Short mmCIF file of C-alpha atoms in Angstrom, two decimals:
data_model
loop_
_atom_site.label_atom_id
_atom_site.label_comp_id
_atom_site.label_asym_id
_atom_site.label_seq_id
_atom_site.Cartn_x
_atom_site.Cartn_y
_atom_site.Cartn_z
CA MET A 1 -16.13 48.07 -23.64
CA GLN A 2 -16.15 51.22 -24.26
CA ARG A 3 -19.07 53.38 -23.19
CA LEU A 4 -20.28 55.63 -25.18
CA VAL A 5 -22.85 58.40 -23.27
CA LEU A 6 -25.39 60.26 -26.05
CA SER A 7 -25.84 63.50 -23.53
CA GLU A 8 -22.40 63.95 -24.01
CA LEU A 9 -21.63 63.83 -27.26
CA SER A 10 -25.06 66.67 -27.88
CA VAL A 11 -23.76 68.92 -24.95
CA SER A 12 -19.57 69.13 -25.21
CA GLY A 13 -19.19 67.49 -28.40
CA ASP A 14 -16.56 64.51 -26.38
CA THR A 15 -14.05 63.99 -28.99
CA GLU A 16 -13.47 60.38 -27.52
CA THR A 17 -17.24 59.69 -27.98
CA SER A 18 -17.39 60.79 -31.24
CA THR A 19 -14.65 58.46 -32.69
CA GLY A 20 -16.03 55.32 -30.70
CA LEU A 21 -19.36 56.34 -32.38
CA ALA A 22 -17.66 57.13 -35.54
CA GLN A 23 -16.33 53.50 -35.41
CA VAL A 24 -19.82 52.04 -34.30
CA GLN A 25 -21.61 53.52 -37.64
CA ARG A 26 -18.79 52.19 -39.30
CA ALA A 27 -19.26 48.65 -37.82
CA VAL A 28 -22.98 49.40 -39.03
CA GLN A 29 -22.44 49.93 -42.47
CA ALA A 30 -19.86 47.57 -43.21
CA SER A 31 -22.14 44.70 -41.91
CA GLN A 32 -23.72 42.07 -43.85
CA ARG A 33 -25.19 40.05 -41.43
CA CYS A 34 -26.63 41.05 -38.04
CA LEU A 35 -28.23 39.98 -35.72
CA VAL A 36 -30.80 42.17 -33.14
CA ILE A 37 -32.21 41.19 -29.84
CA THR A 38 -34.76 43.95 -28.33
CA GLY A 39 -36.31 44.10 -25.13
CA ALA A 40 -38.99 46.45 -23.48
CA GLY A 41 -37.04 49.76 -24.04
CA ILE A 42 -37.85 50.28 -27.92
CA SER A 43 -41.49 50.43 -26.75
CA VAL A 44 -41.22 53.36 -24.63
CA SER A 45 -42.07 55.90 -27.02
CA SER A 46 -44.53 54.17 -28.66
CA GLY A 47 -46.63 55.08 -25.03
CA ILE A 48 -46.41 51.60 -23.82
CA PRO A 49 -43.96 51.31 -20.68
CA ASP A 50 -41.43 48.54 -19.59
CA PHE A 51 -41.01 46.33 -16.85
CA ARG A 52 -38.36 47.20 -14.45
CA SER A 53 -37.48 51.08 -14.86
CA PRO A 54 -38.66 52.92 -11.58
CA THR A 55 -41.61 53.65 -14.05
CA GLY A 56 -42.21 50.12 -15.75
CA LEU A 57 -45.04 47.65 -15.39
CA PHE A 58 -43.62 45.94 -11.86
CA HIS A 59 -43.92 49.63 -9.98
CA GLN A 60 -47.11 50.11 -11.49
CA LEU A 61 -48.86 47.11 -10.19
CA LYS A 62 -47.06 47.12 -6.87
CA GLN A 63 -48.86 50.52 -6.44
CA LYS A 64 -52.55 49.87 -8.43
CA TYR A 65 -52.76 46.33 -6.81
CA PRO A 66 -51.06 46.78 -3.28
CA SER A 67 -53.00 43.94 -1.01
CA SER A 68 -52.92 41.53 -4.42
CA VAL A 69 -49.39 41.96 -5.80
CA THR A 70 -46.03 42.30 -3.90
CA ASN A 71 -43.89 42.02 -6.63
CA GLY A 72 -44.83 42.96 -10.20
CA ARG A 73 -42.93 39.97 -11.34
CA ASP A 74 -45.34 37.62 -9.47
CA LEU A 75 -48.59 38.36 -12.03
CA PHE A 76 -46.42 37.25 -14.55
CA ASP A 77 -45.48 33.78 -13.11
CA ALA A 78 -47.31 30.48 -14.36
CA THR A 79 -48.34 30.13 -10.83
CA LEU A 80 -50.99 32.76 -10.24
CA PHE A 81 -53.75 30.52 -12.18
CA HIS A 82 -53.72 29.20 -8.42
CA ASP A 83 -54.74 31.94 -6.93
CA ALA A 84 -58.21 33.77 -8.21
CA SER A 85 -57.28 36.75 -6.93
CA MET A 86 -53.87 37.01 -8.54
CA VAL A 87 -56.33 35.42 -11.73
CA ASN A 88 -58.71 38.75 -11.37
CA VAL A 89 -55.58 41.11 -11.33
CA PHE A 90 -53.74 39.49 -14.38
CA TYR A 91 -57.06 39.85 -16.37
CA SER A 92 -57.96 43.24 -15.82
CA PHE A 93 -54.08 44.35 -16.67
CA MET A 94 -54.10 42.10 -19.84
CA GLY A 95 -57.39 43.91 -20.57
CA GLU A 96 -55.15 47.03 -19.85
CA LEU A 97 -52.20 46.43 -21.90
CA ARG A 98 -54.20 45.58 -24.78
CA THR A 99 -56.10 48.98 -24.68
CA LEU A 100 -52.74 50.58 -24.56
CA ILE A 101 -50.84 47.99 -27.68
CA ASP A 102 -54.02 49.10 -29.87
CA ARG A 103 -53.37 52.57 -29.29
CA ALA A 104 -49.28 52.31 -29.74
CA THR A 105 -47.40 53.66 -33.19
CA CYS A 106 -44.55 51.79 -34.02
CA THR A 107 -41.11 53.65 -33.08
CA PRO A 108 -38.11 54.84 -35.00
CA THR A 109 -35.84 51.73 -33.58
CA HIS A 110 -39.03 49.65 -35.29
CA ALA A 111 -38.24 51.65 -38.58
CA PHE A 112 -34.50 51.15 -37.98
CA ILE A 113 -34.58 47.06 -38.03
CA LYS A 114 -36.70 47.05 -40.80
CA GLN A 115 -34.66 48.99 -43.03
CA LEU A 116 -31.36 46.71 -42.10
CA ASP A 117 -33.89 43.83 -43.30
CA GLU A 118 -34.38 45.86 -46.25
CA HIS A 119 -31.28 46.42 -47.38
CA GLY A 120 -30.73 43.03 -47.18
CA LYS A 121 -28.32 42.86 -43.87
CA LEU A 122 -30.38 41.83 -41.32
CA LEU A 123 -29.90 37.84 -40.56
CA ARG A 124 -32.87 37.91 -38.06
CA CYS A 125 -35.01 39.78 -34.80
CA TYR A 126 -35.12 38.19 -31.50
CA THR A 127 -37.74 40.26 -29.67
CA GLN A 128 -38.83 40.27 -25.59
CA ASN A 129 -41.97 42.10 -26.53
CA ILE A 130 -45.27 40.92 -26.45
CA ASP A 131 -46.71 44.26 -28.46
CA SER A 132 -46.52 43.02 -31.85
CA LEU A 133 -44.86 46.06 -33.52
CA GLU A 134 -42.38 44.51 -35.50
CA LYS A 135 -45.71 42.78 -37.16
CA ARG A 136 -46.95 46.57 -38.07
CA VAL A 137 -43.70 48.06 -39.41
CA GLY A 138 -43.57 44.81 -41.77
CA LEU A 139 -41.73 42.07 -40.22
CA GLU A 140 -42.97 38.77 -40.63
CA THR A 141 -43.59 37.04 -37.29
CA ALA A 142 -44.95 33.88 -38.49
CA PHE A 143 -43.18 30.53 -38.53
CA VAL A 144 -44.58 28.99 -41.29
CA GLN A 145 -46.06 30.13 -45.05
CA ASP A 146 -50.21 30.72 -44.56
CA GLU A 147 -51.25 28.35 -46.41
CA ASP A 148 -53.45 30.62 -48.50
CA ALA A 149 -50.46 32.17 -50.04
CA VAL A 150 -49.26 29.54 -51.72
CA ASP A 151 -51.01 27.85 -54.73
CA SER A 152 -52.33 24.57 -54.41
CA THR A 153 -52.63 23.16 -57.29
CA ASP A 154 -48.54 22.59 -58.14
CA SER A 155 -46.93 20.24 -56.45
CA ALA A 156 -43.96 21.80 -55.35
CA SER A 157 -46.16 24.20 -53.64
CA LYS A 158 -47.33 20.95 -51.93
CA ARG A 159 -44.18 19.98 -50.56
CA ARG A 160 -43.04 23.24 -49.68
CA LYS A 161 -46.07 23.78 -47.05
CA GLN A 162 -44.48 20.57 -45.28
CA THR A 163 -41.24 22.00 -44.94
CA MET A 164 -40.34 25.13 -43.22
CA ASP A 165 -38.06 28.04 -44.94
CA LYS A 166 -35.92 29.18 -42.20
CA LYS A 167 -35.61 32.24 -43.65
CA PHE A 168 -39.20 33.76 -43.97
CA THR A 169 -39.39 34.55 -40.15
CA ARG A 170 -37.76 38.03 -39.96
CA ALA A 171 -38.54 38.51 -36.00
CA VAL A 172 -39.34 36.04 -33.43
CA GLN A 173 -41.52 36.61 -30.88
CA LEU A 174 -39.75 34.93 -27.88
CA HIS A 175 -42.33 35.25 -25.33
CA GLY A 176 -45.49 35.32 -28.05
CA ASP A 177 -48.01 38.10 -28.34
CA LEU A 178 -50.83 39.41 -27.37
CA ASP A 179 -52.32 39.39 -31.23
CA THR A 180 -54.37 36.20 -29.78
CA LEU A 181 -55.87 34.28 -27.04
CA ILE A 182 -55.36 30.59 -26.52
CA CYS A 183 -57.81 28.08 -24.58
CA THR A 184 -56.53 26.30 -21.94
CA ILE A 185 -58.76 22.88 -22.73
CA CYS A 186 -58.06 22.76 -25.92
CA HIS A 187 -55.64 25.02 -27.54
CA THR A 188 -57.98 26.94 -29.43
CA LYS A 189 -56.65 30.06 -30.46
CA CYS A 190 -59.03 33.29 -31.59
CA PRO A 191 -57.82 36.83 -31.92
CA PHE A 192 -57.62 39.83 -28.92
CA SER A 193 -60.48 41.62 -29.74
CA HIS A 194 -61.78 44.97 -28.64
CA LYS A 195 -64.85 42.96 -26.90
CA LEU A 196 -62.97 40.10 -25.18
CA ALA A 197 -60.21 42.97 -23.99
CA LEU A 198 -63.12 44.70 -21.91
CA GLU A 199 -64.19 41.38 -20.71
CA PHE A 200 -61.20 40.87 -20.07
CA ARG A 201 -60.62 44.27 -17.86
CA GLU A 202 -63.29 42.79 -15.99
CA GLY A 203 -61.00 40.80 -14.31
CA THR A 204 -62.99 37.78 -15.49
CA PRO A 205 -61.46 35.03 -17.42
CA PRO A 206 -63.59 34.48 -20.45
CA PRO A 207 -65.08 30.73 -21.60
CA CYS A 208 -64.03 29.76 -25.06
CA PRO A 209 -66.26 29.33 -27.68
CA ARG A 210 -65.24 26.20 -28.89
CA CYS A 211 -65.21 24.25 -25.69
CA LYS A 212 -68.76 25.90 -25.41
CA GLU A 213 -69.95 25.01 -29.00
CA ILE A 214 -68.60 20.78 -27.93
CA GLU A 215 -70.60 21.58 -24.89
CA VAL A 216 -74.06 22.10 -25.86
CA ILE A 217 -73.80 18.70 -28.91
CA ARG A 218 -72.32 16.89 -25.98
CA GLY A 219 -75.56 17.88 -24.06
CA ILE A 220 -78.39 17.49 -26.90
CA VAL A 221 -76.36 13.80 -27.84
CA GLY A 222 -76.95 12.95 -24.30
CA LYS A 223 -73.71 12.50 -22.91
CA ARG A 224 -71.95 13.76 -19.88
CA SER A 225 -70.80 16.98 -19.61
CA GLN A 226 -66.47 17.44 -19.81
CA THR A 227 -64.53 20.56 -18.66
CA THR A 228 -64.57 23.70 -19.70
CA GLY A 229 -62.00 25.63 -20.91
CA VAL A 230 -60.99 29.62 -20.62
CA LEU A 231 -59.05 31.91 -23.17
CA ARG A 232 -55.87 33.06 -22.03
CA PRO A 233 -53.34 35.86 -23.73
CA ASP A 234 -50.82 33.46 -25.70
CA ILE A 235 -47.91 34.52 -24.41
CA VAL A 236 -44.89 32.88 -21.61
CA LEU A 237 -44.82 32.99 -18.37
CA TYR A 238 -42.12 32.63 -16.26
CA ASN A 239 -41.79 28.96 -15.27
CA GLU A 240 -43.60 28.10 -18.39
CA MET A 241 -41.88 26.03 -21.36
CA HIS A 242 -42.46 27.55 -24.68
CA PRO A 243 -44.49 25.99 -26.79
CA GLN A 244 -42.49 26.76 -30.08
CA GLY A 245 -39.01 26.21 -27.99
CA GLU A 246 -37.74 23.36 -29.94
CA LEU A 247 -38.39 25.57 -33.31
CA ILE A 248 -36.51 28.90 -32.09
CA GLY A 249 -33.54 26.64 -31.02
CA SER A 250 -32.91 25.67 -34.44
CA LEU A 251 -33.50 29.01 -35.84
CA ASN A 252 -31.08 29.88 -33.33
CA GLU A 253 -28.48 27.27 -35.13
CA TYR A 254 -29.38 28.11 -38.25
CA ASP A 255 -28.37 31.97 -37.32
CA LEU A 256 -25.36 30.88 -35.74
CA LYS A 257 -23.95 28.93 -38.43
CA ARG A 258 -24.68 32.05 -40.93
CA ARG A 259 -21.64 33.52 -39.08
CA PRO A 260 -23.00 37.00 -38.44
CA ASP A 261 -20.55 40.04 -38.39
CA LEU A 262 -22.84 42.57 -36.03
CA LEU A 263 -24.84 41.80 -33.07
CA ILE A 264 -27.03 44.59 -31.59
CA VAL A 265 -28.79 44.39 -28.48
CA ILE A 266 -31.48 47.66 -27.84
CA GLY A 267 -33.60 48.41 -24.36
CA THR A 268 -33.11 45.24 -22.22
CA SER A 269 -32.13 44.90 -18.71
CA LEU A 270 -30.46 41.45 -19.05
CA LYS A 271 -32.41 39.86 -16.36
CA ILE A 272 -33.74 36.81 -17.90
CA PRO A 273 -31.65 33.91 -18.01
CA GLY A 274 -32.20 32.30 -21.88
CA ILE A 275 -31.84 35.99 -23.10
CA LYS A 276 -27.97 36.20 -21.66
CA ARG A 277 -27.14 33.04 -22.76
CA MET A 278 -28.13 33.66 -26.23
CA ILE A 279 -26.04 37.09 -26.02
CA ARG A 280 -22.97 35.03 -24.95
CA GLU A 281 -23.63 33.01 -27.34
CA MET A 282 -23.78 35.21 -30.51
CA SER A 283 -21.44 37.71 -29.37
CA ARG A 284 -18.84 34.64 -29.01
CA CYS A 285 -19.81 34.11 -33.06
CA VAL A 286 -19.40 37.62 -34.00
CA HIS A 287 -16.03 37.88 -32.31
CA ASP A 288 -15.03 34.65 -34.16
CA SER A 289 -16.46 35.79 -37.12
CA ALA A 290 -14.25 38.97 -37.79
CA GLN A 291 -11.47 36.90 -36.89
CA ARG A 292 -12.08 35.23 -40.26
CA THR A 293 -13.57 38.05 -42.72
CA GLN A 294 -11.60 40.92 -41.57
CA ARG A 295 -13.44 43.00 -42.83
CA ALA A 296 -12.87 46.87 -41.65
CA GLY A 297 -14.99 47.44 -38.71
CA ALA A 298 -17.50 44.53 -38.49
CA GLY A 299 -17.74 41.89 -35.98
CA LYS A 300 -19.20 44.42 -33.14
CA VAL A 301 -21.41 43.75 -30.81
CA ILE A 302 -23.21 47.19 -29.56
CA PHE A 303 -25.45 47.41 -26.51
CA ILE A 304 -27.76 50.48 -26.38
CA ASN A 305 -29.82 51.57 -23.50
CA ARG A 306 -30.45 53.88 -20.96
CA ASP A 307 -29.22 52.04 -17.63
CA GLU A 308 -25.76 50.52 -18.01
CA PRO A 309 -25.62 46.83 -17.50
CA PRO A 310 -24.87 44.64 -15.37
CA ARG A 311 -21.53 43.26 -13.85
CA GLY A 312 -19.93 40.38 -16.28
CA TRP A 313 -20.60 41.99 -19.74
CA ASP A 314 -17.17 43.52 -20.64
CA ASP A 315 -15.91 41.24 -22.49
CA VAL A 316 -19.35 40.42 -24.13
CA PHE A 317 -19.53 43.89 -25.76
CA ASP A 318 -17.81 46.14 -27.49
CA TYR A 319 -19.52 49.21 -27.32
CA PHE A 320 -22.34 50.59 -24.76
CA ILE A 321 -24.17 53.28 -25.97
CA GLU A 322 -25.92 54.87 -23.47
CA GLY A 323 -29.06 57.06 -23.91
CA ASP A 324 -32.48 56.60 -25.69
CA ALA A 325 -32.60 53.84 -28.08
CA ASP A 326 -34.61 56.70 -30.74
CA HIS A 327 -31.61 59.02 -30.33
CA ALA A 328 -29.39 56.22 -30.51
CA VAL A 329 -30.73 54.58 -33.79
CA ASN A 330 -30.77 58.29 -35.76
CA LEU A 331 -27.30 57.83 -35.36
CA LEU A 332 -26.84 55.13 -36.80
CA PRO A 333 -27.10 55.18 -40.65
CA ILE A 334 -27.34 51.86 -42.73
CA HIS A 335 -25.62 53.12 -45.83
CA GLY A 336 -22.87 56.28 -46.38
CA ASP A 337 -21.37 57.18 -49.25
CA LYS A 338 -18.02 55.81 -48.34
CA VAL A 339 -17.35 53.17 -45.68
CA ALA A 340 -13.87 53.98 -43.93
CA LEU A 341 -11.54 51.54 -43.97
CA ASN A 342 -8.06 50.90 -42.22
CA ASP A 343 -4.79 52.35 -43.42
CA GLY A 344 -6.88 55.53 -44.57
CA GLU A 345 -8.42 53.92 -47.62
CA SER A 346 -12.32 53.64 -48.56
CA CYS A 347 -14.36 51.37 -50.45
CA SER A 348 -17.80 52.60 -52.09
CA ALA A 349 -20.58 50.99 -49.89
CA GLU A 350 -23.40 51.66 -52.82
CA SER A 351 -20.78 49.26 -55.08
CA GLY A 352 -22.10 46.46 -53.62
CA GLN A 353 -18.57 45.22 -53.92
CA ASP A 354 -17.66 43.24 -51.01
CA PRO A 355 -13.92 43.94 -49.72
CA MET A 356 -13.50 40.11 -49.06
CA SER A 357 -12.44 38.39 -51.91
CA ILE A 358 -10.20 35.04 -53.23
CA THR A 359 -7.40 37.65 -54.03
CA ARG A 360 -7.35 39.37 -50.75
CA ILE A 361 -7.13 36.16 -49.01
CA CYS A 362 -4.30 35.11 -51.03
CA ASN A 363 -2.56 37.78 -51.31
CA PRO A 364 -3.36 39.77 -47.48
CA VAL A 365 -0.74 42.79 -48.72
CA MET A 366 -3.09 43.52 -51.52
CA SER A 367 -4.99 46.87 -51.22
CA ILE A 368 -8.51 47.20 -51.24
CA ASP A 369 -8.17 50.51 -53.29
CA ARG A 370 -6.80 47.16 -56.10
CA ILE A 371 -9.43 44.60 -55.37
CA CYS A 372 -12.66 46.94 -55.27
CA ASN A 373 -10.45 48.83 -58.99
CA PRO A 374 -8.98 45.95 -60.94
CA PRO A 375 -6.60 46.94 -63.20
CA VAL A 376 -7.71 46.77 -66.82
CA ASP A 377 -5.98 44.58 -69.52
CA PRO A 378 -4.56 46.70 -71.99
CA VAL A 379 -5.37 46.32 -76.05
CA PRO A 380 -3.10 43.72 -77.36
CA SER A 381 -1.23 44.65 -80.36
CA ALA A 382 -0.90 43.39 -83.83
CA LYS A 383 2.62 41.92 -83.04
CA SER A 384 1.58 40.05 -80.00
CA THR A 385 -1.48 38.37 -81.15
CA ALA A 386 0.87 36.93 -84.24
CA LYS A 387 1.49 33.24 -83.81
CA LYS A 388 4.63 32.49 -82.30
CA PRO A 389 6.09 28.89 -82.68
CA LYS A 390 5.88 26.48 -80.03
CA SER A 391 8.59 25.53 -78.13
CA LEU A 392 9.48 22.71 -76.30
CA PRO A 393 8.27 22.11 -73.01
CA SER A 394 11.69 22.98 -70.64
CA ILE A 395 10.83 19.97 -67.54
CA LEU A 396 12.36 17.52 -70.62
CA PRO A 397 15.78 16.57 -69.57
CA PRO A 398 18.62 17.45 -72.31
CA ALA A 399 18.98 14.04 -73.40
CA ARG A 400 15.67 13.66 -74.41
CA VAL A 401 15.35 16.68 -75.93
CA SER A 402 18.30 16.33 -78.07
CA GLY A 403 17.05 13.15 -79.12
CA LEU A 404 13.47 14.14 -80.72
CA ARG A 405 13.45 14.68 -84.31
CA LYS A 406 13.28 18.41 -85.35
CA ARG A 407 10.26 19.56 -87.40
CA GLY A 408 11.31 20.08 -91.15
CA SER A 409 13.94 17.36 -90.90
CA GLY A 410 14.41 14.41 -92.68
CA LYS A 411 13.97 10.90 -91.32
CA PRO A 412 14.79 10.09 -87.49
CA PRO A 413 17.66 8.79 -87.11
CA ALA A 414 18.32 5.02 -86.56
CA ARG A 415 18.51 3.35 -83.80
CA LYS A 416 21.31 1.29 -83.23
CA ILE A 417 20.73 -2.06 -82.05
CA THR A 418 23.28 -3.13 -78.75
CA SER A 419 24.05 -6.93 -77.78
CA MET A 420 21.63 -6.28 -75.07
CA MET A 421 18.90 -6.31 -77.69
CA LYS A 422 20.24 -9.31 -79.72
CA VAL A 423 20.32 -11.22 -76.37
CA VAL A 424 16.82 -10.74 -76.04
CA LYS A 425 15.27 -11.13 -79.31
CA SER A 426 17.22 -14.26 -79.49
CA SER A 427 15.68 -15.00 -76.26
CA ILE A 428 12.04 -15.01 -78.15
CA ALA A 429 11.25 -18.26 -79.67
CA LYS A 430 8.30 -19.59 -81.57
CA PRO A 431 5.63 -21.76 -79.79
CA LYS A 432 6.24 -25.26 -80.27
CA ILE A 433 3.25 -27.05 -82.08
CA PRO A 434 3.09 -30.91 -81.36
CA ASP A 435 3.39 -33.54 -84.18
CA VAL A 436 0.01 -34.68 -84.16
CA LEU A 437 -1.63 -30.89 -84.18
CA ARG A 438 0.89 -30.48 -87.00
CA ARG A 439 -0.40 -33.71 -89.34
CA SER A 440 -4.00 -32.19 -88.63
CA GLN A 441 -3.62 -29.18 -89.48
CA ARG A 442 -1.28 -30.84 -93.03
CA THR A 443 -4.95 -32.32 -93.58
CA ARG A 444 -7.42 -29.99 -93.32
CA GLN A 445 -5.43 -27.86 -95.82
CA ARG A 446 -5.63 -30.81 -98.65
CA PRO A 447 -8.26 -30.06 -101.31
CA PRO A 448 -10.55 -32.79 -101.51
CA THR A 449 -10.08 -35.31 -104.26
CA ALA A 450 -11.97 -37.02 -106.29
CA SER A 451 -14.03 -40.15 -105.32
CA PRO A 452 -13.55 -43.92 -107.04
CA LEU A 453 -16.53 -44.86 -106.79
CA PRO A 454 -19.15 -44.28 -110.23
CA SER A 455 -21.43 -41.84 -109.85
#
């Protein structure tokens, strides 16, 4: 893993850092199937703090609620609902976080991911964030297409509703989002409005309106009351199963089968076990793709973060860019005038020509220039267009060629009857017909005679 420090590049102009950054730029430009994994670090510049930094959310929670929170992670654990004091702190914090998200704006890193999608380079983005800034920048986060957008009169459209398009989702929210709330009993979802955010900040869980309506109806008809659920954020906490886990797993498997040639990991501390496993699987797939395609500069795994990765990641990442995520992506142009290739060759990135072709596979010695600019066939002359007499194929033996009749000659040469042919001819005898059949045949062939009796 090569380390590239952006501060050294801007201050001293380090040659090694500049060379490594040029290789990273070439990898981004040469990529055609890119995967992106993001963490809380990409939203810091929008006003939303991260989790594990000295100024992150975990440290702020410990300072704000010293009597209730001993570890900031405990506030994002599913076991908090067993403690009434932790529940009040959780709802109060979620109301404040929702207010921060409403004020936040998309960062240059979000715009960079959107540009990858617009240029057809992005396979998918997997984000650990719950701020839904990927959705604001224009990346689709839903798993299925909205039924209102599909014409219900078309039978093909009706079938399309029942089947999910795995390319429809452009950004997968691995931990849910704060745009919606869900009931703990009936699982009814409703938008996280500003009014509900104010109720959350008071530390009181708001009741589910659907459950309240059902409770009123049951009271009118004289039925006994049931438990009424409360609304909670539609996010995935620690020690909690993801409701869309199987669907996300199928999307991940589908993306790995599409042979990604670039993986960019931005703004994550690499602490979540599921994220660590996903990054390692994608890294192996990207490196295997580099061996197959042999595209210049492709097949790289890039990690962008302020802090260094933990031990054991040297064989996973090819480049570690240490610094601000927004500063790093501004140095990574998605398209350039020329994409530098091996051996001093170049190929236009705007031409749409894929450097990898069947000719290159069959003839690896052929240069990229020969593939991108194939030689033009010369205009055929009058002599070359004249018809030429067809010659006999060279695969025939000489004896067979000599025995064939030449065009324009007379009768073909007579075949000599050999002794073997006489023996075969004499051995072929006509089948013998019994005498009874011969008489019957002669009887049928005789003409009818006149009757002697008078008519």
